[in-house]
Amino acid sequence: MTKPDVFQKEEHMLVLQNVNKHYSSITAASNQNISLEAGNVYALLGPNGSGKSTFMKMITGLVKPDSGTILYKGQPLSSQSKLDISYMPTESYFYSYMTAKDICKYFSDFFPDFNPNKFYAFLNDMELPDNLKAYKMSTGMLAKLKIAVSLSRSSGLMMLDEPLNGIDIISRERMTATIAANSGPGRIMIVSSHLVDELETVSTHAIFIKQGSIVAAGSIEELRNQTGLGLVDIYKRIYA
Amino acid sequence: MLKLLKYEIRKNIAPLMLFFLALALLEGYFLICYSNRDYEAIDLAIVLLVFATFLSFFIVFALAISSYSRELKNKTIYLIFMTPNSTISIILSKLIHAILTAFVVACVFAIIGIWDINLYIDLFDAGQISAKDVLDVVLASFNTSISSLILTTIFTVISVVIVFLTYVVMGYLSITISATLLSNSKAKGLLSLTIFIVFVIVYALIVNMLPKLSTYPETVLEYLYSILPQIILSVISIILMIWGTSYLLDKKISL
């Protein structure tokens, strides 16, 4: 496998050029160059601390790169880009007083693409109450709520950071299917997880990050043809 | 920005209600003492209420600062920064909320103050004194007219708001600088306090060096005129510090 080259096609929706980010002695992003196309689901893979969350947070604007450029639909990231970017962080980020109803109101207020009907359908499907305050919810409930919020938007770029964390094994399959169902043409979906085999079933492409560097990227089919290995075995080969 | 302000109010309502509850208990104590005609206890209650009035300035300041600091620490700030709002509008919504909180608290204290003064006057069988009588006495003692008094009040309120805002923005900038330098360190609280103290000292030193436009002001308006350079400095400082906080949040800080 070789490191990916940057190739400029017009349909590249998200482009990272020479992006670097360091936290004192830790390299979170090292000369990242990659272009992502609409209509694909990218599995963002790597061990803890490899830079997956930093990758997503730089695109969302929560973390500022030390250098480099991130272009979304050909334009540098701005506050207006956030209208079309949906991000689900690993952290629980709801205000403690918020119930699911409050969260629905909040996202409806700020994001025109947020669909309250879809959100309540998710709540129903996940058996989540709409009147329980966030500080009273369990880890699993909050994890499901975060997914429900993110998938209720119809943004062009959707990023889910470890969406299957804290979700029981039975619900995980349904959650994976739900994530897959929300991908589609015109949308980039980036999903990070340690559960490589579960991601493989829903992803079209994979991006492997190691100590902040993108060490391999491409369509899963191409990676399989090149190496003769499945995604799990490629993962083991890179990180073992 | 109105939507941001709405959520600022909502998420900070609980501590404010706690403060008003404490104030209600104090006022309740005064009213009980008043109804029992316990003069010593009434005096104590009044002292406590006056003390609470001065303390409220610091409490409102602390509420504004701690809310911002808590958001940065527990990552709920993601909720605001993932919305399509500019950093400036996010900061301004917080500052407007701080001013509104201060205004509401001031109004509550004013209402309680006027009510309690009337009750206190009644204690001495001086119930014939009306609000107009009190106003006439005040105007006579200051040798001023009603229009002048209104103007003085307006300018005093504006000056107090500007001074209050200066310290709140100083607090925001201190917290932002420490979060930029020591993002996940536990020492970031201590650093932000240190930076804030340094800012306060430097600001006081600069204010001291500014010329006073009037040496011996005799009226409140003359006093306000004499500190006009300080007011202008405060306004410039507020603008610069808001810009600085916004710049750090936009370009440097990792949330």
PDB file of C-alpha atoms in Angstrom, chain B:
ATOM      1  CA  MET B   1     -27.604  36.258  17.845  1.00  0.00           C
ATOM      2  CA  LEU B   2     -31.040  36.347  19.480  1.00  0.00           C
ATOM      3  CA  LYS B   3     -31.176  32.556  19.373  1.00  0.00           C
ATOM      4  CA  LEU B   4     -27.749  32.365  20.992  1.00  0.00           C
ATOM      5  CA  LEU B   5     -28.933  34.812  23.655  1.00  0.00           C
ATOM      6  CA  LYS B   6     -32.046  32.715  24.277  1.00  0.00           C
ATOM      7  CA  TYR B   7     -29.916  29.662  25.047  1.00  0.00           C
ATOM      8  CA  GLU B   8     -27.482  31.701  27.161  1.00  0.00           C
ATOM      9  CA  ILE B   9     -30.408  32.776  29.318  1.00  0.00           C
ATOM     10  CA  ARG B  10     -31.806  29.252  29.536  1.00  0.00           C
ATOM     11  CA  LYS B  11     -28.586  27.530  30.519  1.00  0.00           C
ATOM     12  CA  ASN B  12     -27.690  30.133  33.162  1.00  0.00           C
ATOM     13  CA  ILE B  13     -31.125  30.479  34.740  1.00  0.00           C
ATOM     14  CA  ALA B  14     -30.555  27.943  37.546  1.00  0.00           C
ATOM     15  CA  PRO B  15     -27.706  29.759  39.387  1.00  0.00           C
ATOM     16  CA  LEU B  16     -29.556  33.062  38.984  1.00  0.00           C
ATOM     17  CA  MET B  17     -32.692  31.562  40.533  1.00  0.00           C
ATOM     18  CA  LEU B  18     -30.589  30.287  43.438  1.00  0.00           C
ATOM     19  CA  PHE B  19     -29.290  33.818  43.958  1.00  0.00           C
ATOM     20  CA  PHE B  20     -32.816  35.251  43.907  1.00  0.00           C
ATOM     21  CA  LEU B  21     -33.906  32.545  46.346  1.00  0.00           C
ATOM     22  CA  ALA B  22     -31.159  33.640  48.755  1.00  0.00           C
ATOM     23  CA  LEU B  23     -32.249  37.251  48.294  1.00  0.00           C
ATOM     24  CA  ALA B  24     -35.883  36.282  48.918  1.00  0.00           C
ATOM     25  CA  LEU B  25     -34.842  34.617  52.186  1.00  0.00           C
ATOM     26  CA  LEU B  26     -32.997  37.787  53.250  1.00  0.00           C
ATOM     27  CA  GLU B  27     -35.987  39.935  52.362  1.00  0.00           C
ATOM     28  CA  GLY B  28     -38.260  37.479  54.148  1.00  0.00           C
ATOM     29  CA  TYR B  29     -36.093  37.856  57.255  1.00  0.00           C
ATOM     30  CA  PHE B  30     -36.442  41.659  57.011  1.00  0.00           C
ATOM     31  CA  LEU B  31     -40.220  41.428  56.641  1.00  0.00           C
ATOM     32  CA  ILE B  32     -40.536  39.086  59.624  1.00  0.00           C
ATOM     33  CA  CYS B  33     -38.423  41.448  61.753  1.00  0.00           C
ATOM     34  CA  TYR B  34     -40.503  44.365  60.493  1.00  0.00           C
ATOM     35  CA  SER B  35     -43.790  42.732  61.381  1.00  0.00           C
ATOM     36  CA  ASN B  36     -42.418  41.883  64.862  1.00  0.00           C
ATOM     37  CA  ARG B  37     -41.106  45.448  65.261  1.00  0.00           C
ATOM     38  CA  ASP B  38     -37.753  44.011  66.350  1.00  0.00           C
ATOM     39  CA  TYR B  39     -35.654  47.136  65.711  1.00  0.00           C
ATOM     40  CA  GLU B  40     -32.268  45.549  66.276  1.00  0.00           C
ATOM     41  CA  ALA B  41     -33.040  42.687  63.932  1.00  0.00           C
ATOM     42  CA  ILE B  42     -34.445  45.140  61.368  1.00  0.00           C
ATOM     43  CA  ASP B  43     -31.149  47.044  61.395  1.00  0.00           C
ATOM     44  CA  LEU B  44     -29.252  43.761  60.954  1.00  0.00           C
ATOM     45  CA  ALA B  45     -31.522  42.768  58.066  1.00  0.00           C
ATOM     46  CA  ILE B  46     -30.936  46.137  56.387  1.00  0.00           C
ATOM     47  CA  VAL B  47     -27.172  45.775  56.796  1.00  0.00           C
ATOM     48  CA  LEU B  48     -27.347  42.303  55.254  1.00  0.00           C
ATOM     49  CA  LEU B  49     -29.461  43.596  52.346  1.00  0.00           C
ATOM     50  CA  VAL B  50     -27.051  46.474  51.700  1.00  0.00           C
ATOM     51  CA  PHE B  51     -24.151  44.016  51.850  1.00  0.00           C
ATOM     52  CA  ALA B  52     -25.999  41.747  49.406  1.00  0.00           C
ATOM     53  CA  THR B  53     -26.400  44.708  47.049  1.00  0.00           C
ATOM     54  CA  PHE B  54     -22.632  45.213  46.880  1.00  0.00           C
ATOM     55  CA  LEU B  55     -21.975  41.476  46.750  1.00  0.00           C
ATOM     56  CA  SER B  56     -24.376  41.075  43.830  1.00  0.00           C
ATOM     57  CA  PHE B  57     -21.965  42.928  41.515  1.00  0.00           C
ATOM     58  CA  PHE B  58     -19.347  40.263  42.154  1.00  0.00           C
ATOM     59  CA  ILE B  59     -21.868  37.427  41.994  1.00  0.00           C
ATOM     60  CA  VAL B  60     -23.165  38.525  38.583  1.00  0.00           C
ATOM     61  CA  PHE B  61     -19.561  38.891  37.411  1.00  0.00           C
ATOM     62  CA  ALA B  62     -18.689  35.435  38.769  1.00  0.00           C
ATOM     63  CA  LEU B  63     -21.761  33.869  37.105  1.00  0.00           C
ATOM     64  CA  ALA B  64     -20.769  35.310  33.718  1.00  0.00           C
ATOM     65  CA  ILE B  65     -17.162  34.146  33.965  1.00  0.00           C
ATOM     66  CA  SER B  66     -17.788  30.726  35.498  1.00  0.00           C
ATOM     67  CA  SER B  67     -20.374  29.876  32.847  1.00  0.00           C
ATOM     68  CA  TYR B  68     -17.832  30.462  30.051  1.00  0.00           C
ATOM     69  CA  SER B  69     -15.081  28.617  31.928  1.00  0.00           C
ATOM     70  CA  ARG B  70     -17.337  25.637  32.628  1.00  0.00           C
ATOM     71  CA  GLU B  71     -18.363  25.372  28.975  1.00  0.00           C
ATOM     72  CA  LEU B  72     -14.746  25.288  27.828  1.00  0.00           C
ATOM     73  CA  LYS B  73     -13.930  22.647  30.433  1.00  0.00           C
ATOM     74  CA  ASN B  74     -16.832  20.215  29.955  1.00  0.00           C
ATOM     75  CA  LYS B  75     -17.041  20.507  26.168  1.00  0.00           C
ATOM     76  CA  THR B  76     -20.622  21.753  26.067  1.00  0.00           C
ATOM     77  CA  ILE B  77     -19.085  24.647  24.162  1.00  0.00           C
ATOM     78  CA  TYR B  78     -19.159  22.288  21.167  1.00  0.00           C
ATOM     79  CA  LEU B  79     -22.903  22.898  20.997  1.00  0.00           C
ATOM     80  CA  ILE B  80     -22.398  26.604  20.264  1.00  0.00           C
ATOM     81  CA  PHE B  81     -19.289  26.338  18.138  1.00  0.00           C
ATOM     82  CA  MET B  82     -20.790  23.721  15.848  1.00  0.00           C
ATOM     83  CA  THR B  83     -23.593  26.153  14.961  1.00  0.00           C
ATOM     84  CA  PRO B  84     -23.197  28.433  11.922  1.00  0.00           C
ATOM     85  CA  ASN B  85     -22.491  31.504  14.064  1.00  0.00           C
ATOM     86  CA  SER B  86     -19.366  33.637  13.963  1.00  0.00           C
ATOM     87  CA  THR B  87     -17.139  33.709  17.045  1.00  0.00           C
ATOM     88  CA  ILE B  88     -17.838  37.410  17.530  1.00  0.00           C
ATOM     89  CA  SER B  89     -21.590  36.847  17.676  1.00  0.00           C
ATOM     90  CA  ILE B  90     -21.086  33.999  20.166  1.00  0.00           C
ATOM     91  CA  ILE B  91     -19.005  36.228  22.454  1.00  0.00           C
ATOM     92  CA  LEU B  92     -21.367  39.187  22.071  1.00  0.00           C
ATOM     93  CA  SER B  93     -24.349  37.025  22.997  1.00  0.00           C
ATOM     94  CA  LYS B  94     -22.553  36.053  26.226  1.00  0.00           C
ATOM     95  CA  LEU B  95     -21.736  39.680  26.997  1.00  0.00           C
ATOM     96  CA  ILE B  96     -25.282  40.853  26.288  1.00  0.00           C
ATOM     97  CA  HIS B  97     -26.497  38.089  28.582  1.00  0.00           C
ATOM     98  CA  ALA B  98     -24.116  39.313  31.314  1.00  0.00           C
ATOM     99  CA  ILE B  99     -25.429  42.887  30.950  1.00  0.00           C
ATOM    100  CA  LEU B 100     -29.056  41.711  30.967  1.00  0.00           C
ATOM    101  CA  THR B 101     -28.418  39.649  34.094  1.00  0.00           C
ATOM    102  CA  ALA B 102     -26.802  42.659  35.794  1.00  0.00           C
ATOM    103  CA  PHE B 103     -29.733  44.856  34.751  1.00  0.00           C
ATOM    104  CA  VAL B 104     -32.343  42.403  36.046  1.00  0.00           C
ATOM    105  CA  VAL B 105     -30.482  42.010  39.346  1.00  0.00           C
ATOM    106  CA  ALA B 106     -30.182  45.807  39.666  1.00  0.00           C
ATOM    107  CA  CYS B 107     -33.911  46.235  39.004  1.00  0.00           C
ATOM    108  CA  VAL B 108     -34.790  43.611  41.606  1.00  0.00           C
ATOM    109  CA  PHE B 109     -32.579  45.325  44.172  1.00  0.00           C
ATOM    110  CA  ALA B 110     -34.062  48.731  43.253  1.00  0.00           C
ATOM    111  CA  ILE B 111     -37.620  47.465  43.734  1.00  0.00           C
ATOM    112  CA  ILE B 112     -36.732  45.789  47.050  1.00  0.00           C
ATOM    113  CA  GLY B 113     -34.846  48.919  48.124  1.00  0.00           C
ATOM    114  CA  ILE B 114     -37.732  51.294  47.394  1.00  0.00           C
ATOM    115  CA  TRP B 115     -40.241  48.996  49.113  1.00  0.00           C
ATOM    116  CA  ASP B 116     -38.050  48.485  52.189  1.00  0.00           C
ATOM    117  CA  ILE B 117     -37.266  52.225  52.472  1.00  0.00           C
ATOM    118  CA  ASN B 118     -40.990  52.971  52.479  1.00  0.00           C
ATOM    119  CA  LEU B 119     -41.570  50.349  55.167  1.00  0.00           C
ATOM    120  CA  TYR B 120     -38.674  51.688  57.232  1.00  0.00           C
ATOM    121  CA  ILE B 121     -40.007  55.254  57.018  1.00  0.00           C
ATOM    122  CA  ASP B 122     -43.402  53.977  58.202  1.00  0.00           C
ATOM    123  CA  LEU B 123     -41.741  52.549  61.313  1.00  0.00           C
ATOM    124  CA  PHE B 124     -41.131  56.064  62.579  1.00  0.00           C
ATOM    125  CA  ASP B 125     -44.697  57.172  61.998  1.00  0.00           C
ATOM    126  CA  ALA B 126     -43.472  59.361  59.146  1.00  0.00           C
ATOM    127  CA  GLY B 127     -45.940  57.827  56.763  1.00  0.00           C
ATOM    128  CA  GLN B 128     -46.955  61.272  55.574  1.00  0.00           C
ATOM    129  CA  ILE B 129     -43.678  61.513  53.625  1.00  0.00           C
ATOM    130  CA  SER B 130     -44.343  60.678  50.005  1.00  0.00           C
ATOM    131  CA  ALA B 131     -41.941  59.687  47.252  1.00  0.00           C
ATOM    132  CA  LYS B 132     -42.243  63.222  45.870  1.00  0.00           C
ATOM    133  CA  ASP B 133     -41.145  64.653  49.218  1.00  0.00           C
ATOM    134  CA  VAL B 134     -38.089  62.412  49.196  1.00  0.00           C
ATOM    135  CA  LEU B 135     -37.320  63.457  45.623  1.00  0.00           C
ATOM    136  CA  ASP B 136     -37.637  67.153  46.539  1.00  0.00           C
ATOM    137  CA  VAL B 137     -35.197  66.661  49.434  1.00  0.00           C
ATOM    138  CA  VAL B 138     -32.714  64.869  47.164  1.00  0.00           C
ATOM    139  CA  LEU B 139     -32.956  67.564  44.462  1.00  0.00           C
ATOM    140  CA  ALA B 140     -32.517  70.332  47.027  1.00  0.00           C
ATOM    141  CA  SER B 141     -29.518  68.692  48.681  1.00  0.00           C
ATOM    142  CA  PHE B 142     -27.775  68.240  45.319  1.00  0.00           C
ATOM    143  CA  ASN B 143     -28.914  71.665  44.096  1.00  0.00           C
ATOM    144  CA  THR B 144     -30.115  70.168  40.856  1.00  0.00           C
ATOM    145  CA  SER B 145     -33.230  69.751  38.743  1.00  0.00           C
ATOM    146  CA  ILE B 146     -35.204  66.640  37.817  1.00  0.00           C
ATOM    147  CA  SER B 147     -33.905  66.644  34.223  1.00  0.00           C
ATOM    148  CA  SER B 148     -30.346  66.889  35.482  1.00  0.00           C
ATOM    149  CA  LEU B 149     -30.990  64.060  37.914  1.00  0.00           C
ATOM    150  CA  ILE B 150     -32.348  61.860  35.116  1.00  0.00           C
ATOM    151  CA  LEU B 151     -29.334  62.664  32.926  1.00  0.00           C
ATOM    152  CA  THR B 152     -26.977  61.906  35.802  1.00  0.00           C
ATOM    153  CA  THR B 153     -28.714  58.608  36.442  1.00  0.00           C
ATOM    154  CA  ILE B 154     -28.485  57.613  32.776  1.00  0.00           C
ATOM    155  CA  PHE B 155     -24.782  58.456  32.510  1.00  0.00           C
ATOM    156  CA  THR B 156     -24.057  56.728  35.827  1.00  0.00           C
ATOM    157  CA  VAL B 157     -25.783  53.572  34.616  1.00  0.00           C
ATOM    158  CA  ILE B 158     -23.854  53.681  31.314  1.00  0.00           C
ATOM    159  CA  SER B 159     -20.549  54.163  33.178  1.00  0.00           C
ATOM    160  CA  VAL B 160     -21.295  51.299  35.557  1.00  0.00           C
ATOM    161  CA  VAL B 161     -22.214  49.009  32.625  1.00  0.00           C
ATOM    162  CA  ILE B 162     -18.972  49.918  30.820  1.00  0.00           C
ATOM    163  CA  VAL B 163     -16.857  49.244  33.923  1.00  0.00           C
ATOM    164  CA  PHE B 164     -18.709  45.961  34.549  1.00  0.00           C
ATOM    165  CA  LEU B 165     -18.239  44.887  30.926  1.00  0.00           C
ATOM    166  CA  THR B 166     -14.529  45.739  31.070  1.00  0.00           C
ATOM    167  CA  TYR B 167     -13.955  43.271  33.879  1.00  0.00           C
ATOM    168  CA  VAL B 168     -16.159  40.583  32.332  1.00  0.00           C
ATOM    169  CA  VAL B 169     -14.302  40.789  29.012  1.00  0.00           C
ATOM    170  CA  MET B 170     -11.008  40.766  30.920  1.00  0.00           C
ATOM    171  CA  GLY B 171     -12.176  37.548  32.529  1.00  0.00           C
ATOM    172  CA  TYR B 172     -13.141  36.017  29.164  1.00  0.00           C
ATOM    173  CA  LEU B 173      -9.792  36.931  27.634  1.00  0.00           C
ATOM    174  CA  SER B 174      -7.890  35.529  30.631  1.00  0.00           C
ATOM    175  CA  ILE B 175      -9.777  32.230  30.424  1.00  0.00           C
ATOM    176  CA  THR B 176      -9.282  32.047  26.643  1.00  0.00           C
ATOM    177  CA  ILE B 177      -5.543  32.753  26.859  1.00  0.00           C
ATOM    178  CA  SER B 178      -5.049  30.061  29.513  1.00  0.00           C
ATOM    179  CA  ALA B 179      -7.132  27.568  27.495  1.00  0.00           C
ATOM    180  CA  THR B 180      -4.991  28.343  24.428  1.00  0.00           C
ATOM    181  CA  LEU B 181      -1.714  27.847  26.300  1.00  0.00           C
ATOM    182  CA  LEU B 182      -2.636  24.957  28.589  1.00  0.00           C
ATOM    183  CA  SER B 183      -5.537  23.315  26.771  1.00  0.00           C
ATOM    184  CA  ASN B 184      -6.163  20.238  28.949  1.00  0.00           C
ATOM    185  CA  SER B 185      -3.961  21.049  31.913  1.00  0.00           C
ATOM    186  CA  LYS B 186      -5.395  21.306  35.412  1.00  0.00           C
ATOM    187  CA  ALA B 187      -3.267  24.412  35.995  1.00  0.00           C
ATOM    188  CA  LYS B 188      -5.279  26.366  33.455  1.00  0.00           C
ATOM    189  CA  GLY B 189      -7.631  27.700  36.150  1.00  0.00           C
ATOM    190  CA  LEU B 190      -4.742  29.093  38.159  1.00  0.00           C
ATOM    191  CA  LEU B 191      -3.180  30.595  35.032  1.00  0.00           C
ATOM    192  CA  SER B 192      -6.416  32.330  34.022  1.00  0.00           C
ATOM    193  CA  LEU B 193      -6.734  33.823  37.534  1.00  0.00           C
ATOM    194  CA  THR B 194      -3.122  35.029  37.394  1.00  0.00           C
ATOM    195  CA  ILE B 195      -3.624  36.580  33.956  1.00  0.00           C
ATOM    196  CA  PHE B 196      -6.811  38.274  35.167  1.00  0.00           C
ATOM    197  CA  ILE B 197      -5.061  39.781  38.189  1.00  0.00           C
ATOM    198  CA  VAL B 198      -2.242  41.032  35.940  1.00  0.00           C
ATOM    199  CA  PHE B 199      -4.817  42.614  33.589  1.00  0.00           C
ATOM    200  CA  VAL B 200      -6.595  44.319  36.515  1.00  0.00           C
ATOM    201  CA  ILE B 201      -3.320  45.718  37.888  1.00  0.00           C
ATOM    202  CA  VAL B 202      -2.111  46.942  34.473  1.00  0.00           C
ATOM    203  CA  TYR B 203      -5.516  48.492  33.765  1.00  0.00           C
ATOM    204  CA  ALA B 204      -5.527  50.271  37.153  1.00  0.00           C
ATOM    205  CA  LEU B 205      -2.017  51.613  36.533  1.00  0.00           C
ATOM    206  CA  ILE B 206      -3.010  52.970  33.116  1.00  0.00           C
ATOM    207  CA  VAL B 207      -6.198  54.525  34.529  1.00  0.00           C
ATOM    208  CA  ASN B 208      -4.101  56.253  37.217  1.00  0.00           C
ATOM    209  CA  MET B 209      -1.914  57.843  34.584  1.00  0.00           C
ATOM    210  CA  LEU B 210      -4.866  59.255  32.674  1.00  0.00           C
ATOM    211  CA  PRO B 211      -5.651  62.973  33.122  1.00  0.00           C
ATOM    212  CA  LYS B 212      -8.767  63.966  35.056  1.00  0.00           C
ATOM    213  CA  LEU B 213     -10.793  66.564  33.159  1.00  0.00           C
ATOM    214  CA  SER B 214     -12.073  68.219  36.357  1.00  0.00           C
ATOM    215  CA  THR B 215     -10.117  68.497  39.640  1.00  0.00           C
ATOM    216  CA  TYR B 216     -12.865  69.047  42.204  1.00  0.00           C
ATOM    217  CA  PRO B 217     -16.173  67.846  40.759  1.00  0.00           C
ATOM    218  CA  GLU B 218     -19.140  69.083  42.770  1.00  0.00           C
ATOM    219  CA  THR B 219     -21.955  67.163  41.096  1.00  0.00           C
ATOM    220  CA  VAL B 220     -22.228  63.607  39.881  1.00  0.00           C
ATOM    221  CA  LEU B 221     -22.315  64.834  36.271  1.00  0.00           C
ATOM    222  CA  GLU B 222     -19.097  66.765  36.818  1.00  0.00           C
ATOM    223  CA  TYR B 223     -17.531  63.642  38.305  1.00  0.00           C
ATOM    224  CA  LEU B 224     -18.579  61.578  35.306  1.00  0.00           C
ATOM    225  CA  TYR B 225     -17.126  64.232  33.013  1.00  0.00           C
ATOM    226  CA  SER B 226     -13.851  64.120  34.959  1.00  0.00           C
ATOM    227  CA  ILE B 227     -13.488  60.357  34.397  1.00  0.00           C
ATOM    228  CA  LEU B 228     -14.354  60.552  30.693  1.00  0.00           C
ATOM    229  CA  PRO B 229     -10.803  59.492  29.652  1.00  0.00           C
ATOM    230  CA  GLN B 230     -11.210  56.363  31.795  1.00  0.00           C
ATOM    231  CA  ILE B 231     -14.567  55.623  30.187  1.00  0.00           C
ATOM    232  CA  ILE B 232     -13.054  56.014  26.728  1.00  0.00           C
ATOM    233  CA  LEU B 233     -10.148  53.754  27.740  1.00  0.00           C
ATOM    234  CA  SER B 234     -12.651  51.169  28.977  1.00  0.00           C
ATOM    235  CA  VAL B 235     -14.569  51.221  25.689  1.00  0.00           C
ATOM    236  CA  ILE B 236     -11.362  50.822  23.659  1.00  0.00           C
ATOM    237  CA  SER B 237     -10.181  48.044  26.004  1.00  0.00           C
ATOM    238  CA  ILE B 238     -13.494  46.218  25.658  1.00  0.00           C
ATOM    239  CA  ILE B 239     -13.299  46.326  21.855  1.00  0.00           C
ATOM    240  CA  LEU B 240      -9.682  45.156  21.812  1.00  0.00           C
ATOM    241  CA  MET B 241     -10.292  42.368  24.320  1.00  0.00           C
ATOM    242  CA  ILE B 242     -13.366  41.114  22.460  1.00  0.00           C
ATOM    243  CA  TRP B 243     -11.293  41.065  19.271  1.00  0.00           C
ATOM    244  CA  GLY B 244      -8.468  39.248  21.107  1.00  0.00           C
ATOM    245  CA  THR B 245     -10.790  36.631  22.584  1.00  0.00           C
ATOM    246  CA  SER B 246     -12.458  36.098  19.218  1.00  0.00           C
ATOM    247  CA  TYR B 247      -9.095  35.800  17.430  1.00  0.00           C
ATOM    248  CA  LEU B 248      -7.832  33.162  19.879  1.00  0.00           C
ATOM    249  CA  LEU B 249     -11.070  31.177  19.651  1.00  0.00           C
ATOM    250  CA  ASP B 250     -11.018  31.372  15.845  1.00  0.00           C
ATOM    251  CA  LYS B 251      -7.368  30.702  15.105  1.00  0.00           C
ATOM    252  CA  LYS B 252      -5.539  29.243  18.068  1.00  0.00           C
ATOM    253  CA  ILE B 253      -7.633  27.394  20.567  1.00  0.00           C
ATOM    254  CA  SER B 254      -8.432  23.702  20.290  1.00  0.00           C
ATOM    255  CA  LEU B 255     -11.805  23.128  21.900  1.00  0.00           C
TER     256      LEU B 255
END
